[in-house]
Amino acid sequence: MRHALPGLLALISSLPHLACAQAFAPDTPEAGSVEEIAKATTETRFLSPWVAYLPASNGAVSPRSFLHRIPGAPGELVNTTTAYAYCRALAASSPRVRLFTIGRSEEGRDIVLLAIADEAGIRDLDRLKAATAALADPRRTDAAAVEQLVASARPIYYFNAGLHSDESGSTESVLELAYRLAVSEQPMIRRIRENVVVLINPASNPDGRDKQVEWFYRYLKGKTDQATLPRQAPPYWSHYAFVDINRDAHQMVHATTKAVFRMMFDWHPQVIHDLHESIAMLLTWNGTNPINEHVDPLTYAERLAFSFHEVQMLTGFGMPGVWTWNFGDDWAHLYLDAIGTNHNADGRGYETFGNGSAETMRSEQPDSNTSVEWYRPLPAPPVASFLWSARDNVNYNETAMLAALDSTAQQAKTLLRNYYLKGLHSYRKGLDEAPFGFVIPAAQGDPTRVAQLIDRLISLGVEVQRATSALTLKEGTWPAGTYVVRLDQPYRDYAVDLLTPQNFPKDAPEAYDDISWSFPAHYHLAVIATADPQVRAAALAPLTEAPHVAGAAPGAGPVYLLKDSGQEGLLEARWALRGFRVAIAERAFKVSGTEYPAGSWILAPQPGLAAAVRDAATRLGLDCASTAAVPQVARHEAPVARLGVWIPWADTDTAGWTRYALDQRHIPYVYVRDEDIRAGKLRDKYDVLLYPHVDLELAEQIEGLYKSWGPMPFRKTASTPSFGNPAASDDITGGIGYAGLAELQKFIDAGGLLITLGNGSMLPLEGGLVRGVRREAGGVPRSTQGGGAAAAAASQIAVTRTPGAHVRVSFARPEHPIAYGYGPRTWVFRQNFALYSIPRRWLRMAYCTVCLDGPIDRSGIVLEWGDRDGAPFVVSGQAWGEENLIGRAAILDMPVGKGHVITFNFNPLHRDLNRGDQRMLWNAIINWRAILAAP
């Protein structure tokens, strides 16, 4: 290593605050810690005096003695078993530390929380938690009580580490921070302990942490040339998600998110601070315009104050590259830190520089953040001009966290008072300005989907009530049982944000992520805003738990009918009734005065049918009717498909949401790996092969991870016990290859149904499985630019853009089974996917008069972009260049050989949000045989 002993001595002598032990008074440095930290730090300017030593303690266990190294030691990472053991040892050895378990991961690991304060604070934790809970609700705390609470309460500051597992420095950083806060007697640390309760989640995604640590020791240990590194992360972090585990604030799907919500509702912290790595050297989050109007101005002001304090302090230490503001936007609050922002607290975060490894190396990654700006007074040095170590990352992280905590301690009472005021502002808006509430009719087309919406709102802390008698307001009359969200509640602003459309400014910079998250649009449900203040006088009963819709199947049969009113639960129902024959009507019919639309189910007499139908109806909220005879109507049989879901090793993240959706509905499927595609004989195993949305270009979808990295096993062994979950491989490199592409062609030619979603549709349309369609523009996937802001900037130049917006569509073939349960016009959620041409009989083969493109053939278009009756294209969000999209295919059904290929130009399974779009995919799976039988 370049900075060996002579460099160490030079480093120590160049830092006056390291010259003698008196510089650390009243602390005494733990023997050897000064030298080890200096040696692990690559340059003096990357170190602050606050973290240049570990304070010695006679009682509390230090991380250095427990780990036998300093946190951030080059070439080392701590797994959750050891990290949690240290946390327990620290809590057992210090009266200033308590440990709690706040959840369990999908793979069974604990998710733990450290609470740190002085002895009095630890003793009074229950009282301090009760105080912030009281401040969170202005309806039960008046102004006089507020001042009494503020006088004796403390702000609670939560740090979240290890969410993105390859951003490995935060876990190391917070273990040292916890120890320093517990034992140091520096005046600043004492001020923090006496005025703040600090909460630390050292590994919020423990499944991913352990996989990443094992991956480092298996594939990265000892490799210091960044340009020649193999893949730096395992194919899985959490059980379902990779990067998208940080896109779950509105859904609460993942165990990690649930644990943070549990912490939030239990502790009511004033700050939720998420720790990440990406760019030099430390960015303290504050997004650019546009900002979200449903976030209290005090939150924006507090975040700016925190950030500029951190910039000031670290710049004062001479630490380059500390900045704020110019990163992403402040429009969508869907990330983990937004759990705070959406609940009247401050959602904050850091991006520190990282190598994607614990080894010291010279970064080769381009970074344009090296100019002097008003928000970046001391920029980072040029890329490739410096070495960067894991300890450098710890130095920046921990110094900034200490600055944030000291700022919190110094303005403790103001932050507590502001926390109350933000809840009060939100509550008062619900009293003083329209809308005063939202009405959600219970008897919409899919009552179960309504119940799912209500469940999600309740889980997010939004109060929902139910009418106990008929409800009459200015906007109309609704029966008893109607759901109502009154807006005289502390989280009124969040409720409005979720239940109204978004209107992203047309002239705004490109967004960092989705620009629409409107729940009514996602769920395809009517939610009526009311300007009638009498909603507060209505007879309403509060809901404390999610409603359950109990269906029914009265009568003795022997024939049962299930009316298709758009129920999302039909896919699960088909598998629940997999032992029985189900026919699906292809035309509308009437029985006993009831109209049954196309898509309705007909179950002819079968042994055991009545009991099975009653069970499925009750459990899934479906209403069935019985009749004496099978209706005379055109129909087709709908046998249960043998379903395979292909998950490429190169991108398991977005496909994880597909697995989650199927698992939640108890749908059996086969997890199909790249090597399974290559092995062939697919038609012998599957009727339907589903290829989810992937953030991969065509070559990446075919060729996968670079073969030069292989063989790269992902299998459980003694040294890699976390590998192999949820799928294992002897070599994850190489993709399906062109041989695998040929096997997909054989599958289709032999009568299989291939369904592709979102960017996964690039494979059949551009890889030659389907002919007559060409890519014309747009749709740069995230992986092309490396993710986040860079991908957003790249898509800015596209003429046609729908960056996560709800836009209108029309069924070009309303009789097609995919249309069952929908009207002729609806909307779907669309991201920036490719723009494809309208199909033609053939495409130009050469440059000659008779070789030009063939005639247009719209017969394969099932769903097209735009509303045929001329309704505005955008339902929620924004679109640019929509005139280039309208009339093109949103869903194609193309016959190929004996099979069919169905391509979605959107993703109906986007992060478990767009529940109303899912039926289109379920229809394709349920009606697979009828689709294959069509010409």
Coordinates of C-alpha atoms in Angstrom, one line a residue, residues 172-608:
E172 CA -19.1 0.4 9.3
S173 CA -19.7 4.2 10.0
V174 CA -22.7 3.8 12.3
L175 CA -21.0 1.1 14.5
E176 CA -18.2 3.6 15.2
L177 CA -20.7 6.4 15.6
A178 CA -22.7 4.5 18.2
Y179 CA -19.6 3.8 20.3
R180 CA -18.3 7.4 20.0
L181 CA -21.7 8.7 21.1
A182 CA -21.8 6.3 24.0
V183 CA -18.4 6.9 25.5
S184 CA -16.8 10.2 24.4
E185 CA -16.8 13.1 26.8
Q186 CA -16.1 15.7 24.3
P187 CA -18.4 18.7 24.9
M188 CA -20.1 18.3 21.5
I189 CA -20.8 14.6 22.2
R190 CA -22.1 15.3 25.6
R191 CA -24.4 18.0 24.2
I192 CA -25.8 15.5 21.7
R193 CA -26.3 12.8 24.4
E194 CA -28.1 15.2 26.8
N195 CA -30.4 16.8 24.2
V196 CA -31.1 14.2 21.5
V197 CA -32.1 10.5 21.3
V198 CA -30.1 8.9 18.5
L199 CA -31.5 5.8 16.8
I200 CA -29.3 3.7 14.6
N201 CA -30.4 0.9 12.3
P202 CA -26.9 -0.6 11.4
A203 CA -28.1 -3.0 8.6
S204 CA -31.6 -2.1 7.5
N205 CA -31.4 -4.7 4.7
P206 CA -29.7 -7.5 6.5
D207 CA -30.2 -10.1 3.8
G208 CA -28.5 -7.9 1.3
R209 CA -25.7 -7.0 3.7
D210 CA -24.7 -10.6 4.3
K211 CA -24.9 -11.4 0.5
Q212 CA -22.7 -8.4 -0.2
V213 CA -20.1 -9.2 2.4
E214 CA -19.8 -12.8 1.2
W215 CA -19.6 -11.5 -2.4
F216 CA -16.8 -9.2 -1.5
Y217 CA -14.7 -11.9 0.2
R218 CA -15.5 -14.4 -2.7
Y219 CA -14.9 -12.1 -5.7
L220 CA -13.5 -8.7 -4.8
K221 CA -11.0 -9.2 -1.9
G222 CA -7.5 -8.1 -2.8
K223 CA -8.5 -6.6 -6.2
T224 CA -7.7 -2.9 -6.4
D225 CA -7.8 -2.0 -10.1
Q226 CA -11.2 -0.6 -10.5
A227 CA -11.1 -0.9 -14.3
T228 CA -10.7 -4.7 -14.2
L229 CA -13.0 -5.6 -11.3
P230 CA -15.6 -8.3 -11.9
R231 CA -19.3 -7.6 -11.1
Q232 CA -19.3 -5.9 -7.7
A233 CA -22.6 -7.0 -6.3
P234 CA -24.5 -10.3 -6.0
P235 CA -27.6 -10.8 -8.2
Y236 CA -29.8 -10.4 -5.2
W237 CA -29.8 -8.2 -2.1
S238 CA -33.2 -8.6 -0.4
H239 CA -35.5 -11.5 -1.3
Y240 CA -37.4 -9.4 -3.9
A241 CA -35.7 -6.1 -4.6
F242 CA -32.3 -4.7 -5.4
V243 CA -32.1 -0.9 -5.9
D244 CA -35.9 -0.7 -5.8
I245 CA -35.9 -1.5 -2.1
N246 CA -35.6 2.3 -1.9
R247 CA -38.8 2.9 -3.9
D248 CA -41.2 1.4 -1.3
A249 CA -42.4 4.4 0.9
H250 CA -45.9 4.4 -0.6
Q251 CA -46.4 0.6 -0.6
M252 CA -44.6 -0.8 2.5
V253 CA -44.0 -4.1 0.7
H254 CA -40.5 -5.1 1.9
A255 CA -39.6 -6.2 5.4
T256 CA -37.0 -3.4 5.6
T257 CA -39.7 -0.7 4.9
K258 CA -42.1 -2.3 7.3
A259 CA -39.4 -2.2 10.1
V260 CA -38.8 1.5 9.4
F261 CA -42.5 2.3 9.5
R262 CA -42.7 0.4 12.8
M263 CA -40.0 2.5 14.2
M264 CA -41.6 5.7 12.9
F265 CA -45.0 5.0 14.4
D266 CA -43.4 3.9 17.7
W267 CA -40.8 6.7 18.1
H268 CA -42.2 9.6 16.0
P269 CA -38.6 10.8 15.1
Q270 CA -38.1 14.3 13.9
V271 CA -35.5 13.1 11.3
I272 CA -35.2 9.9 9.2
H273 CA -31.8 9.9 7.6
D274 CA -30.8 7.3 5.0
L275 CA -27.2 6.7 4.2
H276 CA -26.1 6.0 0.6
E277 CA -23.0 6.0 -1.7
S278 CA -22.6 7.2 -5.2
I279 CA -20.8 10.5 -5.9
A280 CA -17.8 12.5 -4.6
M281 CA -17.3 13.2 -1.8
L282 CA -20.4 13.8 0.3
L283 CA -23.7 15.1 -1.0
T284 CA -26.2 16.0 1.7
W285 CA -29.6 15.7 0.0
N286 CA -31.7 18.7 -1.0
G287 CA -33.5 18.3 -4.4
T288 CA -33.9 20.9 -7.1
N289 CA -37.2 22.1 -8.5
P290 CA -40.0 21.2 -8.8
I291 CA -40.8 20.7 -5.2
N292 CA -43.9 19.0 -3.8
E293 CA -46.5 21.4 -2.6
H294 CA -47.8 18.9 -0.1
V295 CA -44.6 19.0 2.0
D296 CA -44.6 21.7 4.7
P297 CA -42.3 24.6 4.0
L298 CA -40.7 24.1 7.4
T299 CA -39.4 20.7 6.3
Y300 CA -37.7 22.3 3.3
A301 CA -36.2 25.0 5.5
E302 CA -35.0 22.6 8.1
R303 CA -33.4 20.3 5.5
L304 CA -31.5 23.2 3.9
A305 CA -30.3 24.4 7.3
F306 CA -29.0 20.9 8.2
S307 CA -27.3 20.6 4.8
F308 CA -25.6 23.9 4.8
H309 CA -24.4 23.4 8.4
E310 CA -22.8 20.1 7.3
V311 CA -21.2 21.8 4.2
Q312 CA -19.9 24.5 6.5
M313 CA -18.4 22.2 9.1
L314 CA -16.7 19.7 6.8
T315 CA -15.5 22.5 4.5
G316 CA -14.1 24.2 7.6
F317 CA -12.0 21.0 8.3
G318 CA -10.7 21.3 4.7
M319 CA -12.5 18.2 3.5
P320 CA -13.2 18.7 -0.2
G321 CA -16.3 17.7 -2.2
V322 CA -19.0 18.4 0.4
W323 CA -22.1 19.9 -1.2
T324 CA -25.9 20.0 -1.4
W325 CA -28.9 20.8 -3.5
N326 CA -28.1 19.9 -7.1
F327 CA -29.0 16.3 -7.1
G328 CA -32.4 14.9 -8.3
D329 CA -35.6 16.7 -7.7
D330 CA -37.9 17.2 -4.7
W331 CA -41.1 16.2 -6.4
A332 CA -41.6 12.5 -5.6
H333 CA -41.2 11.4 -2.0
L334 CA -41.3 7.7 -2.5
Y335 CA -37.9 6.8 -1.1
L336 CA -37.2 5.4 2.4
D337 CA -36.2 8.7 3.9
A338 CA -39.6 10.0 2.6
I339 CA -41.3 8.0 5.4
G340 CA -40.2 11.0 7.5
T341 CA -41.1 13.7 4.9
N342 CA -44.5 12.3 4.4
H343 CA -45.2 12.3 8.1
N344 CA -44.2 15.8 9.1
A345 CA -40.6 14.9 9.9
D346 CA -37.4 15.6 7.9
G347 CA -36.4 13.0 5.4
R348 CA -32.7 13.3 4.8
G349 CA -29.8 11.4 3.2
Y350 CA -26.2 11.4 2.2
E351 CA -24.4 10.2 -0.9
T352 CA -20.8 9.5 0.0
F353 CA -18.1 8.4 -2.4
G354 CA -17.6 4.7 -2.5
N355 CA -15.6 2.1 -4.4
G356 CA -18.3 -0.6 -4.4
S357 CA -15.6 -2.5 -2.5
A358 CA -13.8 -2.4 0.8
E359 CA -10.5 -2.2 -1.0
T360 CA -8.5 1.0 -1.5
M361 CA -8.3 2.1 -5.1
R362 CA -8.2 4.9 -7.6
S363 CA -11.6 5.7 -9.0
E364 CA -12.1 5.4 -12.7
Q365 CA -15.8 6.4 -12.6
P366 CA -16.6 9.8 -14.3
D367 CA -17.9 12.5 -12.0
S368 CA -18.8 16.0 -13.2
N369 CA -19.2 17.4 -9.7
T370 CA -15.8 19.1 -9.5
S371 CA -16.7 22.7 -10.2
V372 CA -17.0 25.5 -7.7
E373 CA -20.7 26.4 -7.1
W374 CA -22.7 28.3 -4.5
Y375 CA -23.8 24.9 -3.2
R376 CA -20.3 23.4 -3.5
P377 CA -17.7 25.8 -2.3
L378 CA -14.8 23.3 -2.1
P379 CA -15.3 20.8 -4.9
A380 CA -13.9 17.3 -5.0
P381 CA -10.5 16.7 -6.7
P382 CA -10.6 15.4 -10.3
V383 CA -11.4 11.8 -10.9
A384 CA -8.4 9.4 -10.9
S385 CA -6.3 12.0 -9.1
F386 CA -6.6 10.4 -5.6
L387 CA -6.9 7.1 -3.9
W388 CA -10.1 6.4 -1.9
S389 CA -10.4 3.9 1.0
A390 CA -13.2 2.5 3.0
R391 CA -11.9 4.5 6.0
D392 CA -12.2 7.7 3.9
N393 CA -15.8 6.9 3.5
V394 CA -16.3 6.4 7.2
N395 CA -14.5 9.7 8.0
Y396 CA -16.9 11.7 5.8
N397 CA -20.0 9.8 6.8
E398 CA -19.3 10.0 10.6
T399 CA -18.1 13.6 10.5
A400 CA -21.2 14.7 8.7
M401 CA -23.5 12.7 11.0
L402 CA -21.9 14.3 14.0
A403 CA -22.4 17.7 12.5
A404 CA -26.1 16.9 11.9
L405 CA -26.5 15.6 15.5
D406 CA -24.8 18.7 17.0
S407 CA -27.1 20.9 14.9
T408 CA -30.0 19.0 16.3
A409 CA -28.8 19.3 19.8
Q410 CA -28.4 23.1 19.5
Q411 CA -31.8 23.6 18.0
A412 CA -33.6 20.8 19.9
K413 CA -36.5 22.9 21.1
T414 CA -37.1 24.5 17.8
L415 CA -37.2 21.2 16.0
L416 CA -39.7 19.8 18.4
R417 CA -41.9 22.9 18.1
N418 CA -41.6 22.8 14.4
Y419 CA -42.6 19.1 14.4
Y420 CA -45.8 20.0 16.2
L421 CA -46.4 23.0 13.9
K422 CA -46.1 20.9 10.8
G423 CA -48.8 18.5 12.1
L424 CA -50.9 21.6 13.1
H425 CA -50.5 23.2 9.7
S426 CA -51.7 20.0 8.0
Y427 CA -54.6 19.6 10.4
R428 CA -55.7 23.2 10.0
K429 CA -55.7 22.9 6.2
G430 CA -58.2 20.1 6.6
L431 CA -60.4 22.5 8.6
D432 CA -59.9 25.7 6.6
E433 CA -59.6 24.8 3.0
A434 CA -61.1 22.4 0.5
P435 CA -60.9 19.6 0.0
F436 CA -62.3 18.7 3.4
G437 CA -62.3 15.0 2.7
F438 CA -62.4 12.2 0.2
V439 CA -65.2 9.8 -0.5
I440 CA -64.3 6.3 -1.7
P441 CA -67.3 4.3 -2.8
A442 CA -67.1 0.7 -1.5
A443 CA -69.2 -0.9 -4.3
Q444 CA -67.0 0.0 -7.2
G445 CA -66.3 -2.7 -9.9
D446 CA -63.8 -4.5 -7.7
P447 CA -64.7 -4.2 -4.0
T448 CA -61.5 -6.1 -3.0
R449 CA -59.3 -3.6 -4.8
V450 CA -61.1 -0.9 -2.9
A451 CA -60.4 -2.7 0.4
Q452 CA -56.7 -3.0 -0.7
L453 CA -56.6 0.7 -1.2
I454 CA -58.1 1.3 2.2
D455 CA -55.6 -1.1 3.8
R456 CA -52.7 0.7 2.2
L457 CA -53.9 4.1 3.4
I458 CA -54.3 2.8 6.9
S459 CA -50.9 1.2 6.9
L460 CA -49.4 4.5 5.9
G461 CA -51.0 6.3 8.8
V462 CA -53.8 7.9 6.9
E463 CA -57.0 7.8 9.0
V464 CA -60.0 6.3 7.2
Q465 CA -63.6 6.1 8.4
R466 CA -66.7 4.4 7.2
A467 CA -70.2 5.8 6.9
T468 CA -72.7 4.2 9.3
S469 CA -75.7 5.6 7.4
A470 CA -76.3 7.2 4.1
L471 CA -73.8 10.0 3.3
T472 CA -75.1 13.1 1.6
L473 CA -72.7 15.9 0.6
K474 CA -72.6 18.6 -2.1
E475 CA -71.1 16.2 -4.5
G476 CA -73.7 13.4 -4.1
T477 CA -75.2 10.7 -1.9
W478 CA -73.6 7.4 -1.1
P479 CA -74.9 4.4 1.0
A480 CA -73.8 3.3 4.4
G481 CA -70.5 1.5 4.2
T482 CA -68.9 4.2 2.0
Y483 CA -65.3 4.9 3.0
V484 CA -64.3 8.5 3.9
V485 CA -61.0 10.1 4.5
R486 CA -61.6 13.2 6.6
L487 CA -58.8 15.7 6.2
D488 CA -58.8 17.2 9.7
Q489 CA -55.9 14.9 10.6
P490 CA -52.2 15.4 11.1
Y491 CA -51.2 13.6 7.9
R492 CA -53.7 15.5 5.8
D493 CA -51.0 16.7 3.4
Y494 CA -49.9 13.2 2.7
A495 CA -53.4 12.0 2.2
V496 CA -54.0 14.7 -0.4
D497 CA -50.7 13.9 -2.1
L498 CA -51.8 10.2 -2.4
L499 CA -55.4 10.7 -3.4
T500 CA -55.1 13.5 -6.0
P501 CA -53.5 13.6 -9.5
Q502 CA -50.0 15.0 -9.9
N503 CA -49.3 17.8 -12.4
F504 CA -45.6 17.8 -13.1
P505 CA -44.6 21.1 -14.7
K506 CA -44.1 20.9 -18.4
D507 CA -41.0 23.1 -18.3
A508 CA -39.4 21.4 -15.3
P509 CA -36.1 19.5 -15.5
E510 CA -36.4 15.7 -16.1
A511 CA -37.5 14.0 -12.9
Y512 CA -35.3 11.6 -11.0
D513 CA -38.0 8.9 -10.8
D514 CA -41.8 8.6 -11.1
I515 CA -43.8 11.8 -11.5
S516 CA -47.1 10.2 -10.7
W517 CA -48.1 8.1 -7.7
S518 CA -51.8 9.0 -7.5
F519 CA -53.6 6.1 -5.8
P520 CA -56.9 6.5 -7.6
A521 CA -55.0 6.3 -10.9
H522 CA -52.9 3.3 -9.8
Y523 CA -55.9 1.4 -8.5
H524 CA -58.4 2.5 -11.3
L525 CA -60.8 3.6 -8.6
A526 CA -63.1 6.7 -8.2
V527 CA -62.0 8.8 -5.2
I528 CA -64.2 12.0 -4.9
A529 CA -62.8 15.1 -3.3
T530 CA -65.4 16.9 -1.3
A531 CA -65.6 20.7 -0.7
D532 CA -68.4 20.2 1.8
P533 CA -67.3 20.8 5.4
Q534 CA -70.3 18.9 6.5
V535 CA -68.3 15.8 5.9
R536 CA -67.0 16.3 9.5
A537 CA -70.5 16.1 10.8
A538 CA -71.3 12.9 9.0
A539 CA -72.0 9.6 10.9
L540 CA -68.7 7.9 10.5
A541 CA -66.9 5.1 12.3
P542 CA -63.1 5.0 12.4
L543 CA -61.4 2.0 10.9
T544 CA -58.6 0.5 12.9
E545 CA -57.8 -2.4 10.6
A546 CA -58.1 -3.3 6.9
P547 CA -61.6 -4.3 5.8
H548 CA -62.2 -7.7 4.4
V549 CA -64.6 -8.2 1.5
A550 CA -66.4 -11.5 2.0
G551 CA -67.8 -12.8 -1.2
A552 CA -70.6 -15.3 -1.4
A553 CA -71.8 -18.2 -3.6
P554 CA -75.5 -18.8 -2.6
G555 CA -77.7 -21.5 -4.0
A556 CA -77.2 -25.1 -4.7
G557 CA -76.0 -24.7 -8.3
P558 CA -75.3 -27.0 -10.0
V559 CA -73.9 -24.3 -12.4
Y560 CA -72.1 -21.3 -10.9
L561 CA -71.6 -18.0 -12.6
L562 CA -69.0 -15.3 -11.8
K563 CA -69.7 -11.9 -13.2
D564 CA -66.6 -10.1 -14.5
S565 CA -66.7 -6.6 -13.0
G566 CA -63.0 -6.0 -13.3
Q567 CA -61.9 -8.1 -10.2
E568 CA -58.2 -8.3 -9.8
G569 CA -58.6 -11.5 -7.8
L570 CA -59.6 -13.7 -10.8
L571 CA -56.1 -14.9 -11.3
E572 CA -55.9 -16.2 -7.7
A573 CA -59.4 -17.6 -8.1
R574 CA -58.4 -19.6 -11.1
W575 CA -55.6 -21.3 -9.2
A576 CA -57.8 -21.8 -6.2
L577 CA -60.2 -23.7 -8.5
R578 CA -57.4 -25.4 -10.4
G579 CA -59.1 -28.8 -10.0
F580 CA -62.2 -27.7 -11.8
R581 CA -63.1 -26.8 -15.4
V582 CA -63.8 -23.1 -16.0
A583 CA -65.3 -21.7 -19.1
I584 CA -65.1 -18.0 -20.0
A585 CA -67.9 -16.3 -21.9
E586 CA -66.7 -14.5 -25.1
R587 CA -69.9 -12.5 -25.4
A588 CA -72.3 -10.8 -22.9
F589 CA -75.3 -12.8 -21.7
K590 CA -78.2 -12.5 -19.3
V591 CA -79.4 -14.9 -16.6
S592 CA -82.3 -14.2 -14.2
G593 CA -82.2 -10.5 -15.1
T594 CA -78.5 -10.1 -14.4
E595 CA -76.2 -8.9 -17.2
Y596 CA -73.0 -10.8 -17.5
P597 CA -70.3 -9.2 -19.7
A598 CA -67.7 -11.0 -21.8
G599 CA -65.1 -12.4 -19.5
S600 CA -67.6 -13.8 -17.0
W601 CA -67.0 -17.3 -15.7
I602 CA -69.2 -20.3 -16.3
L603 CA -68.6 -23.4 -14.1
A604 CA -70.5 -26.4 -15.2
P605 CA -71.6 -29.1 -12.8
Q606 CA -68.7 -31.0 -11.3
P607 CA -68.2 -33.1 -8.2
G608 CA -67.1 -30.9 -5.2

